Short mmCIF file of C-alpha atoms in Angstrom, two decimals:
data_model
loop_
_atom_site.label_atom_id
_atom_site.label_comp_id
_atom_site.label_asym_id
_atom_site.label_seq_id
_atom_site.Cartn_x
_atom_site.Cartn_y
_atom_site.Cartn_z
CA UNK A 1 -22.82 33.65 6.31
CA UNK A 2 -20.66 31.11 4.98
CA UNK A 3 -17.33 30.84 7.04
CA UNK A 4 -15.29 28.99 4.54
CA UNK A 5 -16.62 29.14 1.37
CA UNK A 6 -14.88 27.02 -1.66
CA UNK A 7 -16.02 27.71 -5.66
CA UNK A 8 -16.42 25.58 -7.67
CA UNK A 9 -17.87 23.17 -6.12
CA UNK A 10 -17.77 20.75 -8.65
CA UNK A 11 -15.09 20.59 -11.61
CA UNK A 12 -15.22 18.58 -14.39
CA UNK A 13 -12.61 18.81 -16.74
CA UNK A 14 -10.06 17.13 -19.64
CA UNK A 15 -6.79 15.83 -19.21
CA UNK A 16 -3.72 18.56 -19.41
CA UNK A 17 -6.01 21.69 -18.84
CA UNK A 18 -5.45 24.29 -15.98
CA UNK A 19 -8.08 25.01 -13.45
CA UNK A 20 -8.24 26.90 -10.37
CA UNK A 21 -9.75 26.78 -7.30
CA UNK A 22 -10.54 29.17 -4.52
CA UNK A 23 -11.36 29.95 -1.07
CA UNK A 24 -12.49 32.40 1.32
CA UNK A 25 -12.65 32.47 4.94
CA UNK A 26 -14.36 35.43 6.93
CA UNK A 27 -13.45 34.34 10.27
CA UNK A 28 -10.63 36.35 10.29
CA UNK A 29 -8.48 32.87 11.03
CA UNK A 30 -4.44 33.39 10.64
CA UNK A 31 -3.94 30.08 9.01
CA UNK A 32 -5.48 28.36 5.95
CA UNK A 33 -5.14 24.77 4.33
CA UNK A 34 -5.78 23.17 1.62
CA UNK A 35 -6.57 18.90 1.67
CA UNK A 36 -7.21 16.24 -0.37
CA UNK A 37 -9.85 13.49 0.41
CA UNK A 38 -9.23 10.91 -2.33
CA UNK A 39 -11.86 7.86 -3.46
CA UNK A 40 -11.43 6.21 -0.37
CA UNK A 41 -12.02 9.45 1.67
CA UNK A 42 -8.63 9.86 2.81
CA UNK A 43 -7.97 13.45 3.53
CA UNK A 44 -4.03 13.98 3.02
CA UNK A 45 -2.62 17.77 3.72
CA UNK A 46 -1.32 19.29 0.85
CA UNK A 47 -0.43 23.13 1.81
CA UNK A 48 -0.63 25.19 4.69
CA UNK A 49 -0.42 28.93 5.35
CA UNK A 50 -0.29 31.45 8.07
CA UNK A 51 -0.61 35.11 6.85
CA UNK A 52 0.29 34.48 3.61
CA UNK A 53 3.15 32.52 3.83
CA UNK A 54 3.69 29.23 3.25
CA UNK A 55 4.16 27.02 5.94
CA UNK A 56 3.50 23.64 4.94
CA UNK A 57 4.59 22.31 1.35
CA UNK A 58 3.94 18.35 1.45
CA UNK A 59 5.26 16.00 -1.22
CA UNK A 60 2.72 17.29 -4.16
CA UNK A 61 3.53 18.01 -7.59
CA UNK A 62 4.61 21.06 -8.83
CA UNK A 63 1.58 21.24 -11.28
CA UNK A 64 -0.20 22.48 -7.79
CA UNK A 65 0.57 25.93 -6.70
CA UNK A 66 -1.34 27.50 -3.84
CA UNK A 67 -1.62 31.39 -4.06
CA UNK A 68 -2.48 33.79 -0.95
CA UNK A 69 -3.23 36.96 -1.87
CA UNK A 70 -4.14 37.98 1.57
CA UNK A 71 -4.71 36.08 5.10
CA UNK A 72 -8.55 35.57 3.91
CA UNK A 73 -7.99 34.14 0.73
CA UNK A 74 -6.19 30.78 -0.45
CA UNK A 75 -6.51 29.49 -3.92
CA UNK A 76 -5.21 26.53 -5.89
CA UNK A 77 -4.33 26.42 -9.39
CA UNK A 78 -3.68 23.04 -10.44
CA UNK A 79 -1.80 22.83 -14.06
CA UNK A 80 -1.76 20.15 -17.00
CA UNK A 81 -4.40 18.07 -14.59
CA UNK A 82 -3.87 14.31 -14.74
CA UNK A 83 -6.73 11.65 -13.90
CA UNK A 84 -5.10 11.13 -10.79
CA UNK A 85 -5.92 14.42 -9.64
CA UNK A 86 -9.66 13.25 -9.67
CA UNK A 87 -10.55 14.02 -5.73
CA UNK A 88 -12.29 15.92 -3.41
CA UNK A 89 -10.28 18.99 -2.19
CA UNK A 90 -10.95 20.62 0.88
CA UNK A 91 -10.08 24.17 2.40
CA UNK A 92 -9.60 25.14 5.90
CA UNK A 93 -9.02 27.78 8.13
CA UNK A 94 -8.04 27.52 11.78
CA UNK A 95 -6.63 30.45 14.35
CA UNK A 96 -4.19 27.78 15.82
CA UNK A 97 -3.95 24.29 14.68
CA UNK A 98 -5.57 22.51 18.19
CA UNK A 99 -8.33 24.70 17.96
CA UNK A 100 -10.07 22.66 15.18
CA UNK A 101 -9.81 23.51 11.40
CA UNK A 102 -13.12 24.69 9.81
CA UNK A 103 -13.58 23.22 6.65
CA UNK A 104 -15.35 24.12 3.47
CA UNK A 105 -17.90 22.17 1.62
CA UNK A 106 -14.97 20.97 -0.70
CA UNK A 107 -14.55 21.28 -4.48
CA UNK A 108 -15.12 17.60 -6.41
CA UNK A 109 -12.50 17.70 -9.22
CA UNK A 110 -13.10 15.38 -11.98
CA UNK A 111 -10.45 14.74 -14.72
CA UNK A 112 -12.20 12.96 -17.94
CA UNK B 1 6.19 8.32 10.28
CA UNK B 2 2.53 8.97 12.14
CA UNK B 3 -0.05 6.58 11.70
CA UNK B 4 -3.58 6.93 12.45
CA UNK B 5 -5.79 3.66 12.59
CA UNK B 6 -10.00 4.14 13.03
CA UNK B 7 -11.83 0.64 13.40
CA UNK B 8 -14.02 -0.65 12.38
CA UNK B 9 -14.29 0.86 9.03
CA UNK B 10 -17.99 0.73 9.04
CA UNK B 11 -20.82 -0.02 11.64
CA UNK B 12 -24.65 -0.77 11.83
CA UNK B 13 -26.49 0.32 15.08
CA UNK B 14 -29.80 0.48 15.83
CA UNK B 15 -31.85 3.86 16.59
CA UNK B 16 -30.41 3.68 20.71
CA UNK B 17 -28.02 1.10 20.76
CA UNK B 18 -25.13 2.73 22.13
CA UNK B 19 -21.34 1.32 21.01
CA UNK B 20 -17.99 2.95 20.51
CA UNK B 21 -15.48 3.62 17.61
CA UNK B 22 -11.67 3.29 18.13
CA UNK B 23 -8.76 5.52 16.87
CA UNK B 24 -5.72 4.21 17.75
CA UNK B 25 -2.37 6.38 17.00
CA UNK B 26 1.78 6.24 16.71
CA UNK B 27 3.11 9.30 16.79
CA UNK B 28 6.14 11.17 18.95
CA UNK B 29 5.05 14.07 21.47
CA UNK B 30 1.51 14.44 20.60
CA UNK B 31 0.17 17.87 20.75
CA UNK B 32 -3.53 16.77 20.58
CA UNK B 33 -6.04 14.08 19.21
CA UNK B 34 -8.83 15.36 17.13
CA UNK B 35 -12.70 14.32 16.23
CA UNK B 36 -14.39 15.29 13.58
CA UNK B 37 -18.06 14.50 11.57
CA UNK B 38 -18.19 14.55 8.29
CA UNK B 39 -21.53 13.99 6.48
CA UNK B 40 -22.00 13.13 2.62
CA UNK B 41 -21.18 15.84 0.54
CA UNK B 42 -19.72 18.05 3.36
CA UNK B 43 -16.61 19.24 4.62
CA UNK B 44 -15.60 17.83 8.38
CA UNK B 45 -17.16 19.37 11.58
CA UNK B 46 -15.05 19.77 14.14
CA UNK B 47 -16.23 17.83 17.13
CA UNK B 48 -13.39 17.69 19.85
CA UNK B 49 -9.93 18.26 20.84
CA UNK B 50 -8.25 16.07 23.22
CA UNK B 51 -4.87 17.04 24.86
CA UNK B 52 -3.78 14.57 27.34
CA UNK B 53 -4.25 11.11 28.67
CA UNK B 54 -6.91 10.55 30.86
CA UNK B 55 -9.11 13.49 29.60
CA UNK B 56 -12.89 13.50 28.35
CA UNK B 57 -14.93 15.34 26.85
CA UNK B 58 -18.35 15.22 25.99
CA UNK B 59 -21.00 16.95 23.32
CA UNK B 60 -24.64 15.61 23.27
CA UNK B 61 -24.96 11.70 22.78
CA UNK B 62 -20.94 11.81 22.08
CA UNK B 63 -18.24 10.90 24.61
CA UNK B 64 -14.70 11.43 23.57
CA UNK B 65 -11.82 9.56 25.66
CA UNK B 66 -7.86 9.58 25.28
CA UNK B 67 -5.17 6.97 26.23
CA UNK B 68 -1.43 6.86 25.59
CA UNK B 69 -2.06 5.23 22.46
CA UNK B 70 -5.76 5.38 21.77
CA UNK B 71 -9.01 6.92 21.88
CA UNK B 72 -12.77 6.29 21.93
CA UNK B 73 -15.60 8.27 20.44
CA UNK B 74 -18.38 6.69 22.99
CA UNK B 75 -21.73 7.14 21.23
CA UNK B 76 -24.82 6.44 23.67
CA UNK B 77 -28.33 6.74 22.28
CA UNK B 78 -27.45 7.09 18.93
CA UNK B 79 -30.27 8.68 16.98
CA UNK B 80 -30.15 8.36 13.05
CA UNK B 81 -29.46 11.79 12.52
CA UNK B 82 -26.01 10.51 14.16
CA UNK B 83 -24.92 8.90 11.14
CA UNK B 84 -21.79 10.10 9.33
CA UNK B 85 -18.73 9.37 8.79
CA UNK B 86 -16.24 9.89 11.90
CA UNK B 87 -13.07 11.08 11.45
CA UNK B 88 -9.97 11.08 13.74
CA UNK B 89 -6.82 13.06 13.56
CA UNK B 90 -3.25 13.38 15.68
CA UNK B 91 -1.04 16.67 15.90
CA UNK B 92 2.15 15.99 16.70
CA UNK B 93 3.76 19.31 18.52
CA UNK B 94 5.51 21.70 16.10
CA UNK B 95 4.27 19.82 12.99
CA UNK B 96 1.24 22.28 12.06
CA UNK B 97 -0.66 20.02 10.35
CA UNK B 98 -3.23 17.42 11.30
CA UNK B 99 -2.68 13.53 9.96
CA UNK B 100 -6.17 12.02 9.63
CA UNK B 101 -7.25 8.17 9.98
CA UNK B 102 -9.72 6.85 7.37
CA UNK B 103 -12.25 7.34 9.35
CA UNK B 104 -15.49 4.94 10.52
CA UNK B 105 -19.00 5.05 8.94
CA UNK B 106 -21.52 4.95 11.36
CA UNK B 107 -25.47 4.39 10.37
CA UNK B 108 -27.87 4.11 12.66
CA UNK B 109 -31.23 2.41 12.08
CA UNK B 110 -34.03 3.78 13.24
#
């Protein structure tokens, strides 16, 4: 029983296509995130959520739009992707922030 | 703006060598310090929370301290199975989010 599960977990695709990518958390967790862990293994916040409404909204392009259909469920749809966007991103879910996150395996974009 | 600083970026033990990595942190009315494992391919574990000056906390072979401006991830004993990556994190109160430092990469020899 995964807890946070992320698909795909690896992406490879061409410059200026769309792609999404989603997540699922079954530990019934009010808030979910999304991160990204570039080359150097950085991990940068990019969204957060707390039942479904956004929260957090840090300086990332608009090609990225996070979607929350319901407090289980965060997905990211990344449009006209740029080799820049080449990273690892991360979900999370957490019931309060100093509780710990719990993270997914993470998705590993690549933009060719 | 918070900063997060992990040194050193990288260290070699040997299978029971015991040592300790440094996360040192600037940031205004900190809600709590965080420690997390991360191992190749894999999403961070969560390993500790830390709230206040002073406190410990400790989970097998790990010891987790906190200062005013810094904290140690004591590691005694390390076995190999020990090695990851070891990430450290700051909260500051009514921000939501977690800033992460780069993190350190242990290995440990056996």
């Amino acid at each position: 029983d995964t807890a946070v599960s992320q698909t795909p977990k690896y992406l490879v695709t061409q410059m200026g296509n769309d792609k999404s990518i989603k997540c699922e958390q079954n530990l019934g967790h009010d808030t979910m995130y999304w991160y990204k862990q570039d080359s150097k293994k950085f991990l940068k916040i990019m969204f957060s959520y707390n039942n479904k409404e956004l929260i957090i909204n840090e300086t990332v392009p608009n090609r990225f739009s996070p979607k929350s259909p319901d407090k289980a469920h965060l997905n990211l749809h990344i449009n006209s992707l740029e080799l820049g966007d080449s990273a690892v991103y991360f979900c999370a879910s957490s019931p309060r922030v100093d509780s710990g996150y719990t993270f997914g395996s993470g998705t590993r974009l690549t933009v060719v | 703006e918070d900063q997060v600083t992990q040194s050193p970026e990288a260290l070699r033990l040997q299978e029971g060598e015991s040592s300790s990595l440094n996360c040192s942190y600037t940031v205004s009315g900190l809600r709590g310090l965080f420690w997390y494992r991360q191992d190749p391919g894999k999403g961070p574990e969560f390993l500790f929370t830390l709230y206040s000056a002073g406190e410990e906390k400790e989970k097998e072979r790990l010891k987790a301290t906190l200062t005013k401006k810094e904290s140690f991830l004591h590691i005694t004993a390390p076995k190999p199975e020990d090695s990851a990556t070891y990430l450290c994190a700051v909260e500051q109160g009514g921000s939501e989010k977690l800033v992460f430092g780069k993190g350190t990469k242990l290995t440990v020899n056996p």
